[in-house]
mmCIF file of C-alpha atoms in Angstrom:
data_model
loop_
_atom_site.group_PDB
_atom_site.id
_atom_site.type_symbol
_atom_site.label_atom_id
_atom_site.label_comp_id
_atom_site.label_asym_id
_atom_site.label_seq_id
_atom_site.Cartn_x
_atom_site.Cartn_y
_atom_site.Cartn_z
ATOM 1 C CA ASP A 1 101.516 84.305 88.128
ATOM 2 C CA ALA A 2 101.503 85.643 91.900
ATOM 3 C CA GLY A 3 102.610 88.892 91.676
ATOM 4 C CA VAL A 4 105.633 91.551 94.133
ATOM 5 C CA ILE A 5 104.719 90.122 97.093
ATOM 6 C CA GLN A 6 104.690 92.619 100.601
ATOM 7 C CA SER A 7 104.362 92.144 104.091
ATOM 8 C CA PRO A 8 102.885 93.222 106.386
ATOM 9 C CA ARG A 9 100.946 95.346 104.870
ATOM 10 C CA HIS A 10 99.922 98.006 107.114
ATOM 11 C CA GLU A 11 102.739 98.547 110.317
ATOM 12 C CA VAL A 12 101.613 100.501 113.629
ATOM 13 C CA THR A 13 104.996 101.268 115.709
ATOM 14 C CA GLU A 14 106.322 103.388 118.287
ATOM 15 C CA MET A 15 109.157 106.156 118.144
ATOM 16 C CA GLY A 16 112.119 103.939 118.363
ATOM 17 C CA GLN A 17 111.433 100.430 117.878
ATOM 18 C CA GLU A 18 112.868 98.124 114.941
ATOM 19 C CA VAL A 19 110.614 97.621 111.405
ATOM 20 C CA THR A 20 111.179 94.784 109.103
ATOM 21 C CA LEU A 21 109.671 95.112 106.111
ATOM 22 C CA ARG A 22 109.660 92.026 103.285
ATOM 23 C CA CYS A 23 110.303 91.331 99.849
ATOM 24 C CA LYS A 24 109.802 88.852 97.421
ATOM 25 C CA PRO A 25 110.285 89.400 94.257
ATOM 26 C CA ILE A 26 109.005 88.149 91.103
ATOM 27 C CA SER A 27 110.933 84.970 90.430
ATOM 28 C CA GLY A 28 113.379 84.944 87.641
ATOM 29 C CA HIS A 29 114.198 88.070 88.548
ATOM 30 C CA ASN A 30 117.273 89.657 88.848
ATOM 31 C CA SER A 31 116.831 93.537 89.676
ATOM 32 C CA LEU A 32 114.853 94.480 92.835
ATOM 33 C CA PHE A 33 114.148 97.998 94.220
ATOM 34 C CA TRP A 34 112.946 99.557 97.115
ATOM 35 C CA TYR A 35 111.355 103.094 97.047
ATOM 36 C CA ARG A 36 109.689 105.299 99.492
ATOM 37 C CA GLN A 37 106.583 107.475 98.856
ATOM 38 C CA THR A 38 105.265 110.697 100.353
ATOM 39 C CA MET A 39 103.098 113.152 99.734
ATOM 40 C CA MET A 40 105.902 115.929 100.207
ATOM 41 C CA ARG A 41 108.455 113.657 98.256
ATOM 42 C CA GLY A 42 106.265 111.674 95.011
ATOM 43 C CA LEU A 43 108.404 108.201 94.787
ATOM 44 C CA GLU A 44 111.816 107.646 95.898
ATOM 45 C CA LEU A 45 114.437 104.840 95.070
ATOM 46 C CA LEU A 46 115.563 104.081 98.025
ATOM 47 C CA ILE A 47 117.674 101.750 96.186
ATOM 48 C CA TYR A 48 118.580 98.678 94.199
ATOM 49 C CA PHE A 49 119.812 95.234 94.265
ATOM 50 C CA ASN A 50 121.027 93.879 90.688
ATOM 51 C CA ASN A 51 122.002 89.999 91.009
ATOM 52 C CA ASN A 52 121.241 90.314 95.185
ATOM 53 C CA VAL A 53 123.766 92.816 95.201
ATOM 54 C CA PRO A 54 123.577 95.746 96.000
ATOM 55 C CA ILE A 55 124.356 98.042 93.437
ATOM 56 C CA ASP A 56 122.764 101.558 94.782
ATOM 57 C CA ASP A 57 122.538 102.893 98.340
ATOM 58 C CA SER A 58 121.714 106.399 97.958
ATOM 59 C CA GLY A 59 119.045 107.235 98.433
ATOM 60 C CA MET A 60 118.177 105.045 101.437
ATOM 61 C CA PRO A 61 118.203 108.462 103.913
ATOM 62 C CA GLU A 62 121.180 107.350 107.076
ATOM 63 C CA ASP A 63 122.448 105.545 109.385
ATOM 64 C CA ARG A 64 118.468 104.234 110.463
ATOM 65 C CA PHE A 65 117.999 102.545 107.647
ATOM 66 C CA SER A 66 119.014 99.081 105.445
ATOM 67 C CA ALA A 67 118.949 96.423 103.354
ATOM 68 C CA LYS A 68 119.351 93.294 102.598
ATOM 69 C CA MET A 69 117.910 90.626 99.571
ATOM 70 C CA PRO A 70 120.115 87.136 100.887
ATOM 71 C CA ASN A 71 118.651 85.279 97.883
ATOM 72 C CA ALA A 72 117.026 86.580 94.411
ATOM 73 C CA SER A 73 113.913 84.645 95.619
ATOM 74 C CA PHE A 74 113.762 87.618 99.301
ATOM 75 C CA SER A 75 114.898 91.173 100.663
ATOM 76 C CA THR A 76 114.276 93.219 103.711
ATOM 77 C CA LEU A 77 114.197 96.769 105.079
ATOM 78 C CA LYS A 78 114.674 97.693 108.484
ATOM 79 C CA ILE A 79 114.569 100.895 110.290
ATOM 80 C CA GLN A 80 115.938 100.896 113.532
ATOM 81 C CA PRO A 81 114.774 102.603 115.054
ATOM 82 C CA SER A 82 111.947 104.221 113.782
ATOM 83 C CA GLU A 83 111.008 108.147 113.292
ATOM 84 C CA PRO A 84 107.547 109.548 112.591
ATOM 85 C CA ARG A 85 108.989 111.381 110.123
ATOM 86 C CA ASP A 86 109.692 107.245 108.454
ATOM 87 C CA SER A 87 105.562 107.540 107.821
ATOM 88 C CA ALA A 88 104.873 106.670 104.640
ATOM 89 C CA VAL A 89 104.529 103.738 101.877
ATOM 90 C CA TYR A 90 106.418 101.938 101.391
ATOM 91 C CA PHE A 91 107.006 99.971 98.000
ATOM 92 C CA CYS A 92 109.249 96.882 96.439
ATOM 93 C CA ALA A 93 109.373 96.332 92.482
ATOM 94 C CA SER A 94 111.397 94.000 90.557
ATOM 95 C CA ARG A 95 112.189 93.239 87.415
ATOM 96 C CA PHE A 96 114.967 91.224 84.791
ATOM 97 C CA SER A 97 117.210 93.823 84.337
ATOM 98 C CA ARG A 98 117.333 92.648 80.591
ATOM 99 C CA GLY A 99 114.802 92.542 79.343
ATOM 100 C CA SER A 100 112.169 95.551 78.988
ATOM 101 C CA GLU A 101 113.401 97.526 82.216
ATOM 102 C CA THR A 102 109.760 97.378 82.944
ATOM 103 C CA GLN A 103 109.539 97.399 86.966
ATOM 104 C CA TYR A 104 106.291 95.504 89.002
ATOM 105 C CA PHE A 105 105.181 96.875 92.097
ATOM 106 C CA GLY A 106 103.946 94.654 94.925
ATOM 107 C CA PRO A 107 100.803 96.090 97.002
ATOM 108 C CA GLY A 108 103.005 97.822 98.972
ATOM 109 C CA THR A 109 104.025 98.684 103.328
ATOM 110 C CA ARG A 110 102.002 101.490 104.851
ATOM 111 C CA LEU A 111 104.246 102.070 107.905
ATOM 112 C CA LEU A 112 102.945 104.693 110.800
ATOM 113 C CA VAL A 113 105.496 105.372 113.942
ATOM 114 C CA LEU A 114 103.690 107.439 116.290
ATOM 115 C CA ARG B 1 116.233 121.492 88.520
ATOM 116 C CA LYS B 2 114.726 117.964 89.192
ATOM 117 C CA GLU B 3 115.482 115.150 87.616
ATOM 118 C CA VAL B 4 112.292 114.425 86.105
ATOM 119 C CA GLU B 5 109.635 117.325 86.315
ATOM 120 C CA GLN B 6 105.960 117.072 85.697
ATOM 121 C CA ASP B 7 102.781 118.964 86.152
ATOM 122 C CA PRO B 8 100.882 117.900 89.820
ATOM 123 C CA GLY B 9 97.735 118.665 88.197
ATOM 124 C CA PRO B 10 94.916 118.704 89.544
ATOM 125 C CA PHE B 11 93.463 118.371 85.070
ATOM 126 C CA ASN B 12 89.839 118.036 85.988
ATOM 127 C CA VAL B 13 87.776 117.248 82.603
ATOM 128 C CA PRO B 14 84.780 116.045 81.103
ATOM 129 C CA GLU B 15 83.905 112.915 79.785
ATOM 130 C CA GLY B 16 85.427 112.448 76.245
ATOM 131 C CA ALA B 17 87.652 115.243 76.609
ATOM 132 C CA THR B 18 91.263 115.151 75.022
ATOM 133 C CA VAL B 19 94.006 115.454 77.388
ATOM 134 C CA ALA B 20 97.834 115.958 77.434
ATOM 135 C CA PHE B 21 100.666 115.551 79.969
ATOM 136 C CA ASN B 22 104.280 116.518 80.089
ATOM 137 C CA CYS B 23 107.392 115.560 81.863
ATOM 138 C CA THR B 24 111.298 116.942 81.524
ATOM 139 C CA TYR B 25 113.921 115.832 81.950
ATOM 140 C CA SER B 26 117.400 117.227 83.067
ATOM 141 C CA ASN B 27 119.950 113.939 82.050
ATOM 142 C CA SER B 28 120.178 114.582 78.227
ATOM 143 C CA ALA B 29 121.611 110.998 78.521
ATOM 144 C CA SER B 30 118.532 109.758 79.250
ATOM 145 C CA GLN B 31 118.018 106.285 77.529
ATOM 146 C CA SER B 32 114.724 105.136 78.053
ATOM 147 C CA PHE B 33 110.879 106.385 79.304
ATOM 148 C CA PHE B 34 107.965 105.596 80.576
ATOM 149 C CA TRP B 35 103.828 106.904 81.872
ATOM 150 C CA TYR B 36 102.807 104.313 85.052
ATOM 151 C CA ARG B 37 99.755 104.676 86.073
ATOM 152 C CA GLN B 38 98.247 104.645 90.133
ATOM 153 C CA ASP B 39 95.396 104.751 91.880
ATOM 154 C CA CYS B 40 94.490 105.805 94.992
ATOM 155 C CA ARG B 41 96.086 103.944 98.081
ATOM 156 C CA LYS B 42 97.057 100.837 95.605
ATOM 157 C CA GLU B 43 101.457 100.731 93.154
ATOM 158 C CA PRO B 44 102.143 101.919 90.213
ATOM 159 C CA LYS B 45 101.141 100.369 87.260
ATOM 160 C CA LEU B 46 103.159 100.197 83.783
ATOM 161 C CA LEU B 47 100.855 102.099 81.393
ATOM 162 C CA MET B 48 103.077 102.617 78.267
ATOM 163 C CA SER B 49 106.482 102.809 77.088
ATOM 164 C CA VAL B 50 107.827 105.607 75.077
ATOM 165 C CA TYR B 51 109.711 104.778 71.990
ATOM 166 C CA SER B 52 111.874 107.666 69.999
ATOM 167 C CA SER B 53 109.101 107.301 67.001
ATOM 168 C CA GLY B 54 106.091 107.699 69.471
ATOM 169 C CA ASN B 55 103.379 104.500 70.266
ATOM 170 C CA GLU B 56 100.086 104.342 70.510
ATOM 171 C CA ASP B 57 98.236 102.196 72.753
ATOM 172 C CA GLY B 58 94.295 102.370 71.873
ATOM 173 C CA ARG B 59 92.853 105.690 74.009
ATOM 174 C CA PHE B 60 96.510 106.647 74.548
ATOM 175 C CA THR B 61 99.684 108.041 72.951
ATOM 176 C CA ALA B 62 103.350 108.384 73.929
ATOM 177 C CA GLN B 63 105.795 111.008 72.574
ATOM 178 C CA LEU B 64 109.381 111.177 73.239
ATOM 179 C CA ASN B 65 110.932 115.024 71.674
ATOM 180 C CA ARG B 66 114.257 114.185 73.353
ATOM 181 C CA ALA B 67 116.027 117.823 71.475
ATOM 182 C CA SER B 68 113.814 119.489 73.955
ATOM 183 C CA GLN B 69 114.013 116.591 76.700
ATOM 184 C CA TYR B 70 110.101 115.602 77.328
ATOM 185 C CA ILE B 71 107.820 112.361 77.233
ATOM 186 C CA SER B 72 104.237 113.418 76.722
ATOM 187 C CA LEU B 73 101.148 110.982 76.921
ATOM 188 C CA LEU B 74 97.652 112.205 75.327
ATOM 189 C CA ILE B 75 94.801 110.805 76.321
ATOM 190 C CA ARG B 76 91.732 110.732 73.970
ATOM 191 C CA ASP B 77 88.296 109.887 74.264
ATOM 192 C CA SER B 78 88.479 110.238 78.755
ATOM 193 C CA LYS B 79 87.039 107.845 80.777
ATOM 194 C CA LEU B 80 85.961 107.979 84.047
ATOM 195 C CA SER B 81 88.416 104.712 84.636
ATOM 196 C CA ASP B 82 91.468 106.722 83.884
ATOM 197 C CA SER B 83 90.614 109.085 86.440
ATOM 198 C CA ALA B 84 94.160 108.875 88.588
ATOM 199 C CA THR B 85 97.750 109.707 89.071
ATOM 200 C CA TYR B 86 99.994 109.547 86.052
ATOM 201 C CA LEU B 87 103.892 108.857 86.878
ATOM 202 C CA CYS B 88 106.643 109.513 84.394
ATOM 203 C CA VAL B 89 109.588 107.547 85.091
ATOM 204 C CA VAL B 90 113.028 108.160 83.131
ATOM 205 C CA ASN B 91 115.731 105.564 82.804
ATOM 206 C CA LYS B 92 119.275 106.567 82.735
ATOM 207 C CA SER B 93 122.628 104.221 82.667
ATOM 208 C CA ARG B 94 124.694 104.025 85.356
ATOM 209 C CA ARG B 95 128.957 104.886 84.812
ATOM 210 C CA SER B 96 130.175 102.615 85.505
ATOM 211 C CA GLY B 97 127.602 99.737 83.525
ATOM 212 C CA GLY B 98 124.807 97.630 84.548
ATOM 213 C CA SER B 99 121.537 98.256 84.909
ATOM 214 C CA TYR B 100 119.145 101.351 83.985
ATOM 215 C CA ILE B 101 118.200 103.597 87.117
ATOM 216 C CA PRO B 102 114.904 104.972 86.752
ATOM 217 C CA THR B 103 113.620 108.663 88.113
ATOM 218 C CA PHE B 104 109.949 109.051 89.049
ATOM 219 C CA GLY B 105 108.266 112.493 88.219
ATOM 220 C CA ARG B 106 106.185 112.818 90.782
ATOM 221 C CA GLY B 107 103.083 113.066 89.006
ATOM 222 C CA THR B 108 100.225 114.761 87.274
ATOM 223 C CA SER B 109 96.766 113.555 89.165
ATOM 224 C CA LEU B 110 94.181 113.311 86.648
ATOM 225 C CA ILE B 111 89.930 113.306 87.268
ATOM 226 C CA VAL B 112 87.514 112.694 84.486
ATOM 227 C CA HIS B 113 84.663 113.413 86.125
ATOM 228 C CA PRO B 114 80.604 112.911 84.671
#
C-alpha cells in the first residue's frame, strides 16, 4: 500500500518566491495534518483538516501561509512570499480520525529559502 | 510551561543497557498518548501507544501516570539500531468536540554505542 506521498522532496528557492508543497494522504484516511520541523522549535502542527475541512489553523505562522484540501486525496501548503526563516522540513500526515488515531507521516519536503 | 516537555538528551548508552525516557504534559484533559520514533532525516513513525494500564512490546514498555501527568518509555537490552529520536505525542480533545489535536514533544535523542 502506498503511504503518504509528498512532493517535492526537496525545494530550494529564493526569498520572495512562492512555494507550493503537495500531499496525497493514505486512501481512506479522513484527517490530514501539516507540520513544520526545525531544530529550534521541533515539530509544530500548522493546520489540520477533517473530512477536507480546515479544523484548526492556529499553528499557521502568518498570512503568508495558506493550506487547501480540495478533495480527500490532495492537499497543498503554500508560502507566498517565502522568507529564509521558513526553511524547514514540512511533513504531511494522515489518519483515520475514528480509528486508532495513529498518524502516518509522509517523507517530508526539505525547504531551503535563500 | 510547554504543553509537552521532554529531556532532549542525548542519552548515550552502551549496547545491552536499559534506558528510560519521561515526557510530561500540562493539559490534564489530554486523552491519548503515543511514542513515535524518528530516525535521522526521516519521518516520525509510530513506536507504540500508551495505555492507562501500561503496555509492553518486546523490549519496549510504555506507561502512563495521569496523576503526575507524565508518560514514560523504557527500552531494555538496547541495540545499536535503537539509536534515534523518541517523540512523545499527547492528544487532546477540541472544545467543540470532534477529532483529537496532537501535540508533539521536542524529542529525546538516544545514542547506543558498541
